[in-house]
mmCIF file of C-alpha atoms and ligand atoms in Angstrom:
data_model
loop_
_atom_site.group_PDB
_atom_site.id
_atom_site.type_symbol
_atom_site.label_atom_id
_atom_site.label_comp_id
_atom_site.label_asym_id
_atom_site.label_seq_id
_atom_site.Cartn_x
_atom_site.Cartn_y
_atom_site.Cartn_z
ATOM 1 C CA MET R 1 7.678 -0.834 -3.468
ATOM 2 C CA LEU R 2 5.695 -3.853 -2.725
ATOM 3 C CA ILE R 3 5.246 -5.762 -5.567
ATOM 4 C CA PRO R 4 8.036 -6.810 -7.865
ATOM 5 C CA THR R 5 8.091 -6.820 -11.667
ATOM 6 C CA ILE R 6 5.809 -9.846 -12.991
ATOM 7 C CA PRO R 7 6.251 -11.468 -15.778
ATOM 8 C CA THR R 8 3.720 -12.985 -18.382
ATOM 9 C CA THR R 9 2.953 -16.549 -18.622
ATOM 10 C CA ASP R 10 4.887 -16.347 -21.999
ATOM 11 C CA GLU R 11 7.895 -14.558 -20.879
ATOM 12 C CA LEU R 12 8.275 -16.963 -18.056
ATOM 13 C CA LEU R 13 8.105 -19.940 -20.299
ATOM 14 C CA ASP R 14 10.189 -18.340 -22.767
ATOM 15 C CA LYS R 15 12.829 -17.482 -20.549
ATOM 16 C CA GLY R 16 12.661 -20.944 -18.960
ATOM 17 C CA PHE R 17 12.976 -22.978 -22.445
ATOM 18 C CA ARG R 18 15.359 -20.535 -23.612
ATOM 19 C CA ARG R 19 17.781 -20.903 -20.995
ATOM 20 C CA ALA R 20 17.390 -24.711 -20.965
ATOM 21 C CA LYS R 21 18.586 -24.714 -24.463
ATOM 22 C CA LYS R 22 21.348 -22.666 -23.652
ATOM 23 C CA ALA R 23 22.332 -25.092 -20.901
ATOM 24 C CA ALA R 24 22.005 -27.875 -22.961
ATOM 25 C CA GLY R 25 24.245 -26.523 -25.552
ATOM 26 C CA LEU R 26 26.909 -26.232 -22.892
ATOM 27 C CA VAL R 27 26.864 -29.738 -21.538
ATOM 28 C CA ARG R 28 29.961 -31.639 -21.937
ATOM 29 C CA THR R 29 29.525 -34.773 -23.824
ATOM 30 C CA SER R 30 33.033 -35.751 -24.795
ATOM 31 C CA LYS R 31 33.251 -38.285 -21.917
ATOM 32 C CA ILE R 32 29.539 -39.730 -22.166
ATOM 33 C CA PRO R 33 28.994 -42.629 -23.883
ATOM 34 C CA ARG R 34 27.261 -42.141 -26.919
ATOM 35 C CA TYR R 35 24.111 -43.803 -26.290
ATOM 36 C CA LYS R 36 23.990 -41.552 -23.077
ATOM 37 C CA LYS R 37 24.548 -38.342 -24.881
ATOM 38 C CA SER R 38 21.035 -37.270 -26.188
ATOM 39 C CA LYS R 39 19.659 -38.395 -22.804
ATOM 40 C CA ARG R 40 21.951 -36.288 -20.866
ATOM 41 C CA ILE R 41 21.067 -32.859 -22.938
ATOM 42 C CA GLU R 42 17.438 -33.548 -22.631
ATOM 43 C CA GLU R 43 17.457 -34.314 -19.178
ATOM 44 C CA THR R 44 19.432 -30.810 -18.741
ATOM 45 C CA ARG R 45 16.991 -28.942 -20.548
ATOM 46 C CA VAL R 46 14.126 -30.318 -18.236
ATOM 47 C CA ILE R 47 15.721 -29.679 -15.058
ATOM 48 C CA THR R 48 17.216 -26.366 -16.486
ATOM 49 C CA ALA R 49 13.813 -25.002 -17.817
ATOM 50 C CA GLY R 50 12.006 -26.227 -14.253
ATOM 51 C CA GLN R 51 14.800 -24.216 -12.155
ATOM 52 C CA VAL R 52 14.780 -21.190 -14.303
ATOM 53 C CA ILE R 53 10.737 -21.032 -14.082
ATOM 54 C CA LYS R 54 10.844 -21.860 -10.479
ATOM 55 C CA ASP R 55 13.503 -19.064 -9.595
ATOM 56 C CA ARG R 56 11.762 -16.535 -11.305
ATOM 57 C CA ILE R 57 8.369 -17.243 -9.523
ATOM 58 C CA LYS R 58 10.377 -17.492 -6.015
ATOM 59 C CA LEU R 59 11.608 -14.164 -6.846
ATOM 60 C CA ILE R 60 7.922 -12.807 -6.593
ATOM 61 C CA LEU R 61 7.220 -14.791 -3.472
ATOM 62 C CA ASP R 62 10.210 -13.552 -1.957
ATOM 63 C CA ARG R 63 9.743 -9.843 -2.441
ATOM 64 C CA VAL R 64 6.223 -9.731 -1.849
ATOM 65 C CA PRO R 65 6.209 -9.232 2.121
ATOM 66 C CA ASP R 66 3.385 -11.315 4.118
ATOM 67 C CA ILE R 67 0.663 -9.347 4.316
ATOM 68 C CA GLU R 68 -0.528 -10.605 7.634
ATOM 69 C CA SER R 69 2.768 -9.241 9.187
ATOM 70 C CA LEU R 70 2.125 -5.663 7.740
ATOM 71 C CA PRO R 71 0.847 -2.939 9.857
ATOM 72 C CA GLU R 72 -3.016 -2.855 10.279
ATOM 73 C CA PHE R 73 -3.343 0.288 8.230
ATOM 74 C CA TYR R 74 -1.696 -1.620 5.105
ATOM 75 C CA GLN R 75 -3.588 -4.534 5.542
ATOM 76 C CA ASP R 76 -6.848 -2.300 5.484
ATOM 77 C CA TYR R 77 -5.317 -0.530 2.556
ATOM 78 C CA ILE R 78 -4.334 -3.564 0.364
ATOM 79 C CA ASP R 79 -7.701 -4.932 1.021
ATOM 80 C CA VAL R 80 -9.492 -2.033 -0.386
ATOM 81 C CA ALA R 81 -7.399 -1.249 -3.126
ATOM 82 C CA VAL R 82 -7.012 -4.851 -4.540
ATOM 83 C CA GLY R 83 -8.279 -7.276 -1.869
ATOM 84 C CA VAL R 84 -5.997 -9.515 0.721
ATOM 85 C CA ASP R 85 -7.892 -12.606 -0.112
ATOM 86 C CA PRO R 86 -7.657 -12.461 -4.206
ATOM 87 C CA MET R 87 -3.978 -11.427 -3.126
ATOM 88 C CA LYS R 88 -3.210 -14.323 -0.696
ATOM 89 C CA GLN R 89 -4.965 -16.463 -3.627
ATOM 90 C CA ALA R 90 -2.836 -15.320 -6.389
ATOM 91 C CA LEU R 91 0.308 -16.140 -4.204
ATOM 92 C CA GLY R 92 -0.970 -19.503 -3.110
ATOM 93 C CA GLY R 93 -1.361 -20.290 -6.808
ATOM 94 C CA LEU R 94 2.436 -19.277 -7.659
ATOM 95 C CA ASN R 95 3.747 -21.477 -4.886
ATOM 96 C CA TRP R 96 1.415 -24.120 -5.765
ATOM 97 C CA SER R 97 2.769 -23.924 -9.268
ATOM 98 C CA MET R 98 6.254 -24.524 -7.533
ATOM 99 C CA GLY R 99 5.710 -27.489 -6.102
ATOM 100 C CA ILE R 100 4.288 -29.006 -9.351
ATOM 101 C CA ILE R 101 6.950 -28.126 -11.532
ATOM 102 C CA THR R 102 9.354 -29.419 -9.050
ATOM 103 C CA GLN R 103 7.513 -33.077 -9.282
ATOM 104 C CA LEU R 104 7.550 -32.826 -13.410
ATOM 105 C CA GLU R 105 11.036 -31.895 -13.218
ATOM 106 C CA LYS R 106 11.986 -34.944 -10.909
ATOM 107 C CA ASP R 107 9.315 -37.078 -12.697
ATOM 108 C CA TYR R 108 10.608 -36.409 -16.380
ATOM 109 C CA ALA R 109 14.486 -36.738 -15.571
ATOM 110 C CA SER R 110 14.141 -40.125 -14.197
ATOM 111 C CA ARG R 111 11.949 -40.829 -16.840
ATOM 112 C CA ILE R 112 14.444 -39.820 -19.527
ATOM 113 C CA ARG R 113 17.508 -41.312 -17.784
ATOM 114 C CA ARG R 114 15.638 -44.914 -17.919
ATOM 115 C CA SER R 115 14.170 -44.265 -21.482
ATOM 116 C CA PRO R 116 16.019 -45.800 -24.661
ATOM 117 C CA PRO R 117 18.206 -42.858 -26.305
ATOM 118 C CA GLU R 118 15.499 -42.106 -29.281
ATOM 119 C CA LYS R 119 12.723 -41.327 -26.830
ATOM 120 C CA ALA R 120 14.579 -38.631 -24.807
ATOM 121 C CA ALA R 121 13.479 -35.618 -26.893
ATOM 122 C CA GLN R 122 9.925 -37.114 -27.220
ATOM 123 C CA LEU R 123 9.927 -37.216 -23.419
ATOM 124 C CA ARG R 124 11.439 -33.702 -23.099
ATOM 125 C CA LYS R 125 8.708 -32.407 -25.236
ATOM 126 C CA GLN R 126 6.003 -33.810 -22.812
ATOM 127 C CA ALA R 127 7.780 -32.339 -19.889
ATOM 128 C CA PHE R 128 7.808 -28.923 -21.620
ATOM 129 C CA GLY R 129 3.807 -29.025 -22.509
ATOM 130 C CA ARG R 130 3.530 -30.231 -19.202
ATOM 131 C CA VAL R 131 5.364 -27.487 -17.501
ATOM 132 C CA SER R 132 3.584 -24.923 -20.091
ATOM 133 C CA SER R 133 0.412 -26.230 -18.540
ATOM 134 C CA VAL R 134 0.991 -25.362 -15.395
ATOM 135 C CA VAL R 135 2.330 -21.899 -15.869
ATOM 136 C CA ASN R 136 -0.731 -21.129 -17.890
ATOM 137 C CA LYS R 137 -2.944 -22.192 -15.071
ATOM 138 C CA ILE R 138 -1.544 -19.350 -13.013
ATOM 139 C CA GLY R 139 -1.875 -16.824 -15.888
ATOM 140 C CA ASP R 140 -4.667 -15.372 -13.950
ATOM 141 C CA ASP R 141 -2.463 -15.174 -10.813
ATOM 142 C CA LEU R 142 0.149 -13.439 -12.425
ATOM 143 C CA ASN R 143 -2.015 -11.139 -14.318
ATOM 144 C CA PHE R 144 -3.756 -10.013 -10.891
ATOM 145 C CA LEU R 145 -0.379 -9.277 -9.453
ATOM 146 C CA ASP R 146 0.624 -7.004 -11.812
ATOM 147 C CA PHE R 147 -3.103 -5.436 -11.575
ATOM 148 C CA ALA R 148 -2.085 -5.451 -7.800
ATOM 149 C CA LYS R 149 1.451 -3.877 -8.392
ATOM 150 C CA GLN R 150 -0.155 -0.561 -10.451
ATOM 151 C CA LYS R 151 -2.744 -0.170 -7.914
ATOM 152 C CA LEU R 152 -0.523 -0.211 -5.092
ATOM 153 C CA ARG R 153 2.885 1.752 -6.832
ATOM 154 C CA ASN R 154 1.864 4.883 -5.000
ATOM 155 C CA MET R 155 0.782 3.667 -1.519
ATOM 156 C CA PRO R 156 1.427 6.276 1.050
ATOM 157 C CA THR R 157 4.612 5.797 3.420
ATOM 158 C CA VAL R 158 3.523 5.909 6.997
ATOM 159 C CA ASP R 159 5.826 6.288 9.708
ATOM 160 C CA PHE R 160 4.427 4.063 12.467
ATOM 161 C CA ASP R 161 7.263 5.591 14.735
ATOM 162 C CA ALA R 162 6.423 9.256 14.618
ATOM 163 C CA THR R 163 3.728 11.136 16.351
ATOM 164 C CA THR R 164 0.706 11.250 13.988
ATOM 165 C CA VAL R 165 -1.923 13.929 13.471
ATOM 166 C CA VAL R 166 -4.667 13.868 11.096
ATOM 167 C CA ILE R 167 -6.485 17.105 9.971
ATOM 168 C CA ALA R 168 -10.157 17.515 9.756
ATOM 169 C CA GLY R 169 -12.801 20.070 8.925
ATOM 170 C CA PHE R 170 -15.127 21.007 6.250
ATOM 171 C CA PRO R 171 -13.614 21.759 3.022
ATOM 172 C CA ASN R 172 -11.891 25.320 2.393
ATOM 173 C CA VAL R 173 -11.592 25.775 5.944
ATOM 174 C CA GLY R 174 -7.970 25.832 5.538
ATOM 175 C CA LYS R 175 -6.378 22.160 5.858
ATOM 176 C CA SER R 176 -4.009 21.948 2.916
ATOM 177 C CA THR R 177 -2.941 25.617 3.939
ATOM 178 C CA LEU R 178 -1.938 24.631 7.290
ATOM 179 C CA LEU R 179 -0.529 21.216 6.327
ATOM 180 C CA ARG R 180 2.002 23.175 4.208
ATOM 181 C CA LYS R 181 2.669 25.616 7.096
ATOM 182 C CA LEU R 182 3.424 23.077 9.371
ATOM 183 C CA THR R 183 5.463 21.001 7.652
ATOM 184 C CA THR R 184 9.122 21.257 6.083
ATOM 185 C CA ALA R 185 8.843 20.041 2.790
ATOM 186 C CA GLU R 186 5.932 19.840 0.587
ATOM 187 C CA PRO R 187 3.660 17.283 1.580
ATOM 188 C CA LYS R 188 3.550 13.865 -0.392
ATOM 189 C CA VAL R 189 0.579 12.947 -2.166
ATOM 190 C CA ALA R 190 -0.168 9.156 -2.368
ATOM 191 C CA ASP R 191 -3.245 7.228 -3.366
ATOM 192 C CA TYR R 192 -5.880 6.210 -1.149
ATOM 193 C CA PRO R 193 -8.353 3.543 -2.277
ATOM 194 C CA PHE R 194 -10.959 4.694 0.364
ATOM 195 C CA THR R 195 -11.704 8.184 -1.401
ATOM 196 C CA THR R 196 -10.781 9.447 -4.535
ATOM 197 C CA LYS R 197 -8.778 12.268 -3.845
ATOM 198 C CA GLY R 198 -5.655 10.650 -2.667
ATOM 199 C CA ILE R 199 -3.597 11.457 0.850
ATOM 200 C CA GLN R 200 -1.234 13.957 1.894
ATOM 201 C CA ILE R 201 1.338 13.450 4.121
ATOM 202 C CA GLY R 202 3.886 15.782 5.699
ATOM 203 C CA HIS R 203 6.432 15.985 8.246
ATOM 204 C CA LEU R 204 8.124 17.682 10.667
ATOM 205 C CA GLU R 205 11.105 17.569 12.889
ATOM 206 C CA ARG R 206 11.121 18.583 16.409
ATOM 207 C CA LYS R 207 14.107 18.088 18.976
ATOM 208 C CA TRP R 208 14.239 14.494 19.091
ATOM 209 C CA LYS R 209 10.426 13.991 18.095
ATOM 210 C CA LYS R 210 9.321 12.909 14.678
ATOM 211 C CA ILE R 211 5.510 14.363 13.730
ATOM 212 C CA GLN R 212 3.665 13.182 10.497
ATOM 213 C CA ILE R 213 0.589 15.083 9.577
ATOM 214 C CA ILE R 214 -1.865 13.385 7.394
ATOM 215 C CA ASP R 215 -4.427 15.461 5.299
ATOM 216 C CA THR R 216 -7.312 13.110 3.643
ATOM 217 C CA PRO R 217 -9.368 15.068 1.325
ATOM 218 C CA GLY R 218 -13.032 13.705 1.141
ATOM 219 C CA LEU R 219 -13.319 11.868 4.580
ATOM 220 C CA LEU R 220 -12.847 13.806 7.470
ATOM 221 C CA ASP R 221 -14.697 16.823 5.768
ATOM 222 C CA ARG R 222 -18.318 15.837 5.649
ATOM 223 C CA PRO R 223 -20.860 14.329 8.013
ATOM 224 C CA ILE R 224 -20.003 10.619 8.984
ATOM 225 C CA LYS R 225 -23.386 9.712 8.354
ATOM 226 C CA ASP R 226 -23.334 10.389 4.694
ATOM 227 C CA MET R 227 -20.406 7.694 4.515
ATOM 228 C CA ASN R 228 -20.240 4.327 2.964
ATOM 229 C CA ASN R 229 -18.855 1.387 4.044
ATOM 230 C CA ILE R 230 -15.436 1.500 2.499
ATOM 231 C CA GLU R 231 -15.204 5.409 3.913
ATOM 232 C CA LEU R 232 -16.013 3.884 7.747
ATOM 233 C CA ARG R 233 -13.637 1.465 7.004
ATOM 234 C CA ALA R 234 -11.219 4.419 6.494
ATOM 235 C CA MET R 235 -12.427 6.144 9.388
ATOM 236 C CA VAL R 236 -11.301 2.797 11.470
ATOM 237 C CA ALA R 237 -7.854 2.663 9.587
ATOM 238 C CA LEU R 238 -7.676 6.566 10.507
ATOM 239 C CA GLU R 239 -8.412 6.003 14.267
ATOM 240 C CA HIS R 240 -5.372 3.081 14.617
ATOM 241 C CA LEU R 241 -3.326 5.604 13.077
ATOM 242 C CA ALA R 242 -3.892 8.962 14.618
ATOM 243 C CA ASP R 243 -2.388 10.224 18.013
ATOM 244 C CA VAL R 244 -4.011 13.329 17.833
ATOM 245 C CA ILE R 245 -6.903 15.322 15.346
ATOM 246 C CA LEU R 246 -6.486 18.811 14.564
ATOM 247 C CA PHE R 247 -9.889 20.266 13.969
ATOM 248 C CA ILE R 248 -9.985 23.420 11.957
ATOM 249 C CA PHE R 249 -12.721 25.527 12.277
ATOM 250 C CA ASP R 250 -13.314 28.557 9.433
ATOM 251 C CA ALA R 251 -14.007 31.123 12.295
ATOM 252 C CA SER R 252 -14.528 33.605 8.986
ATOM 253 C CA GLU R 253 -17.005 31.049 7.513
ATOM 254 C CA SER R 254 -15.909 32.220 4.146
ATOM 255 C CA CYS R 255 -15.507 28.364 3.709
ATOM 256 C CA GLY R 256 -19.618 28.289 3.063
ATOM 257 C CA TYR R 257 -20.047 26.205 6.071
ATOM 258 C CA PRO R 258 -21.640 27.768 9.195
ATOM 259 C CA LEU R 259 -19.960 27.724 12.588
ATOM 260 C CA GLU R 260 -22.861 25.693 13.494
ATOM 261 C CA SER R 261 -22.495 22.979 11.026
ATOM 262 C CA GLN R 262 -18.964 22.717 11.816
ATOM 263 C CA PHE R 263 -19.117 22.361 15.222
ATOM 264 C CA ASN R 264 -21.800 19.432 14.736
ATOM 265 C CA LEU R 265 -18.906 17.944 12.210
ATOM 266 C CA LEU R 266 -16.457 18.177 15.373
ATOM 267 C CA LYS R 267 -19.023 16.141 17.640
ATOM 268 C CA GLU R 268 -19.091 13.622 14.991
ATOM 269 C CA VAL R 269 -15.575 13.286 14.802
ATOM 270 C CA GLU R 270 -15.119 13.330 18.660
ATOM 271 C CA LYS R 271 -17.724 10.408 18.470
ATOM 272 C CA VAL R 272 -15.933 8.040 16.118
ATOM 273 C CA PHE R 273 -12.262 9.049 17.670
ATOM 274 C CA LYS R 274 -11.217 8.422 20.933
ATOM 275 C CA THR R 275 -8.285 10.399 19.984
ATOM 276 C CA PRO R 276 -7.610 13.667 21.565
ATOM 277 C CA VAL R 277 -8.709 16.554 19.753
ATOM 278 C CA ILE R 278 -7.045 20.175 18.826
ATOM 279 C CA CYS R 279 -9.342 22.576 18.009
ATOM 280 C CA LEU R 280 -8.275 25.561 15.653
ATOM 281 C CA PHE R 281 -10.148 28.659 14.435
ATOM 282 C CA ASN R 282 -8.618 29.437 11.678
ATOM 283 C CA LYS R 283 -8.535 32.527 9.031
ATOM 284 C CA MET R 284 -8.726 34.976 11.942
ATOM 285 C CA ASP R 285 -7.459 37.695 9.481
ATOM 286 C CA LEU R 286 -10.859 37.674 8.190
ATOM 287 C CA THR R 287 -12.847 37.450 11.344
ATOM 288 C CA ASP R 288 -14.306 40.802 12.751
ATOM 289 C CA ASN R 289 -17.760 39.395 14.530
ATOM 290 C CA ILE R 290 -15.884 38.235 17.698
ATOM 291 C CA LYS R 291 -19.202 38.042 19.498
ATOM 292 C CA TYR R 292 -20.799 35.562 17.263
ATOM 293 C CA LEU R 293 -17.695 33.646 17.230
ATOM 294 C CA GLU R 294 -17.259 33.563 21.123
ATOM 295 C CA GLN R 295 -20.447 31.187 21.245
ATOM 296 C CA TYR R 296 -18.349 28.423 19.410
ATOM 297 C CA ILE R 297 -14.730 29.288 20.989
ATOM 298 C CA ASN R 298 -16.641 28.623 24.394
ATOM 299 C CA LYS R 299 -17.696 25.254 23.530
ATOM 300 C CA VAL R 300 -14.412 23.841 22.745
ATOM 301 C CA GLU R 301 -11.372 23.017 24.956
ATOM 302 C CA ASN R 302 -8.562 25.085 24.718
ATOM 303 C CA PRO R 303 -8.747 26.220 21.034
ATOM 304 C CA LEU R 304 -6.084 28.176 19.357
ATOM 305 C CA MET R 305 -6.664 31.097 17.433
ATOM 306 C CA ILE R 306 -4.862 31.297 14.073
ATOM 307 C CA SER R 307 -4.578 32.287 10.440
ATOM 308 C CA ALA R 308 -3.017 29.338 8.252
ATOM 309 C CA SER R 309 -2.261 31.662 5.183
ATOM 310 C CA GLN R 310 -0.275 34.182 7.312
ATOM 311 C CA GLY R 311 1.273 31.914 9.591
ATOM 312 C CA THR R 312 -0.242 33.367 12.445
ATOM 313 C CA GLY R 313 -0.378 30.619 15.563
ATOM 314 C CA VAL R 314 1.286 27.970 13.406
ATOM 315 C CA SER R 315 4.147 27.808 15.961
ATOM 316 C CA GLU R 316 1.577 27.388 18.742
ATOM 317 C CA ILE R 317 0.260 24.271 17.211
ATOM 318 C CA ILE R 318 3.725 23.002 16.752
ATOM 319 C CA GLU R 319 4.453 23.475 20.807
ATOM 320 C CA ARG R 320 1.012 21.956 21.329
ATOM 321 C CA LEU R 321 1.978 18.666 19.264
ATOM 322 C CA GLU R 322 5.489 18.449 20.932
ATOM 323 C CA GLU R 323 3.690 18.484 24.258
ATOM 324 C CA PHE R 324 1.651 15.783 23.005
ATOM 325 C CA GLY R 325 2.853 12.130 23.165
ATOM 326 C CA GLU R 326 5.768 13.466 25.791
ATOM 327 C CA ARG R 327 3.399 12.046 28.393
HETATM 328 N N1 GDP Q 401 -7.571 34.735 4.564
HETATM 329 C C1 GDP Q 401 -7.635 33.682 4.846
HETATM 330 N N2 GDP Q 401 -7.930 32.876 3.818
HETATM 331 C C2 GDP Q 401 -7.504 31.447 3.865
HETATM 332 C C3 GDP Q 401 -6.768 30.810 5.401
HETATM 333 N N3 GDP Q 401 -6.324 29.897 5.349
HETATM 334 C C4 GDP Q 401 -6.573 29.327 4.023
HETATM 335 N N4 GDP Q 401 -7.283 30.644 3.485
HETATM 336 C C5 GDP Q 401 -7.673 30.313 2.067
HETATM 337 O O1 GDP Q 401 -8.962 29.221 2.047
HETATM 338 C C6 GDP Q 401 -9.280 28.949 0.841
HETATM 339 C C7 GDP Q 401 -9.118 26.960 1.242
HETATM 340 O O2 GDP Q 401 -8.122 26.854 1.802
HETATM 341 P P1 GDP Q 401 -7.581 24.975 1.587
HETATM 342 O O3 GDP Q 401 -6.288 25.340 2.303
HETATM 343 O O4 GDP Q 401 -7.484 24.731 0.400
HETATM 344 O O5 GDP Q 401 -8.706 24.315 2.447
HETATM 345 P P2 GDP Q 401 -8.874 22.884 2.678
HETATM 346 O O6 GDP Q 401 -10.066 22.283 1.547
HETATM 347 O O7 GDP Q 401 -9.379 22.843 3.682
HETATM 348 O O8 GDP Q 401 -7.749 22.042 2.348
HETATM 349 C C8 GDP Q 401 -7.698 29.000 -0.014
HETATM 350 O O9 GDP Q 401 -8.173 29.824 -0.760
HETATM 351 C C9 GDP Q 401 -6.891 29.649 1.153
HETATM 352 O O10 GDP Q 401 -6.115 30.534 0.587
HETATM 353 C C10 GDP Q 401 -6.275 32.135 6.219
HETATM 354 O O11 GDP Q 401 -5.992 31.389 7.778
HETATM 355 N N5 GDP Q 401 -6.980 33.213 6.016
HETATM 356 MG MG1 MG Q 402 -7.136 20.611 1.155
#
C-alpha cells in the first residue's frame, strides 16, 4: 500500500492534546519547588502535544515513497489518477507544518519557563491555539492525501524484473480467454486510471524466467487515432513496460471486426510501439475459409494459429515467449 491511514485535523489535534494532558498528569512534581510546578506541567503539555502531532505527521511522510524514485509507470499512474503536483504539494504542506510546530514548541516552552507561574496556563492555551491553526492549515493536504489513498488503493502490482507481455487486439477477439489460458492463477484485476475498465495482470513462471502478461481493456483494442490525451499517455506508459506485444487476430471474424480492420490496428500498434510483436490468429476452430485468411497470414511475420478457448497452440506461444528475452 502506497499511503498509510490519514487522520483528520480533529483526530490529529485530539490525539496531541489528549496525550499532552496525560503526560502532564505524569509529571513528578514532589521535588519541584511549588512556584515552578504549574510551569513544568504546562511546558510538558506544550512539548508533548507538539511531539505527538509531529510524530503522526512524520509517520505519513516516512511511509509515502518519494514519487520521483518510483518507476516511470507508477509516476504516470499517480499523475493521471491524482496528480503528482498536488501530491507533492500536500506532502510539502505536511513537512512545513512540522517545522512550524517545532518552532512553536520551543518558543512557548521557553516563554512558559520565563513567565510568572500564574501566566503558564494562559501561555499553554495560546500555544495550543497556534498549533491548532497550523494543523487546520494542512487540513486540505490531509484530505487530499486521504483521497489519494482511496484512489491508489487498487494500484496494479507490476513486476519490473519479469518479461512483460502486453496483449492487443480488437474487443472479443479472445484476449481475456487467452490470458487465462496462459497464466497459472486467475489474473489480478487492478484499477487503471487511463481507461475505465481496469487492467488485468497474469503471471507465469517457466524454468528460471518470470513472465507477466498484461491486458488493458479499452486501450489496445481500438484505433489509436481515436484516443484522447490520457489514453495516449497510457500508450507511452505501456511502451515503457512492454518487452513484447501479443497481437491477437480473430481469424473467424466472429468478433464483428473484419480482418482488414484488425490488420490496420496491428499496423497502428506497430507504429506506436517499437516493441517486437508476436501475431496470433485465434478462433481457428471456427475458421474454415482458409483462402481468405491466407492473405492476412502472409502479411505478418511468423504468426501462430491458435484456439484460445480450446487451448490449441497455447504451449507454442509460451515457447515463443520463453525464447524471448533470452537474447
Ligand atoms: N470458438 C472460439 N471462441 C473463442 C475463442 N477464444 C475466445 N472465444 C470466445 O470469444 C468471446 C470473446 O472472448 P474474450 O476473451 O472475452 O475477448 P476479449 O474481448 O478480446 O477479451 C468469448 O465468448 C470467448 O469464449 C476460440 O479460440 N474459439
Ligand atoms: Mg477481455
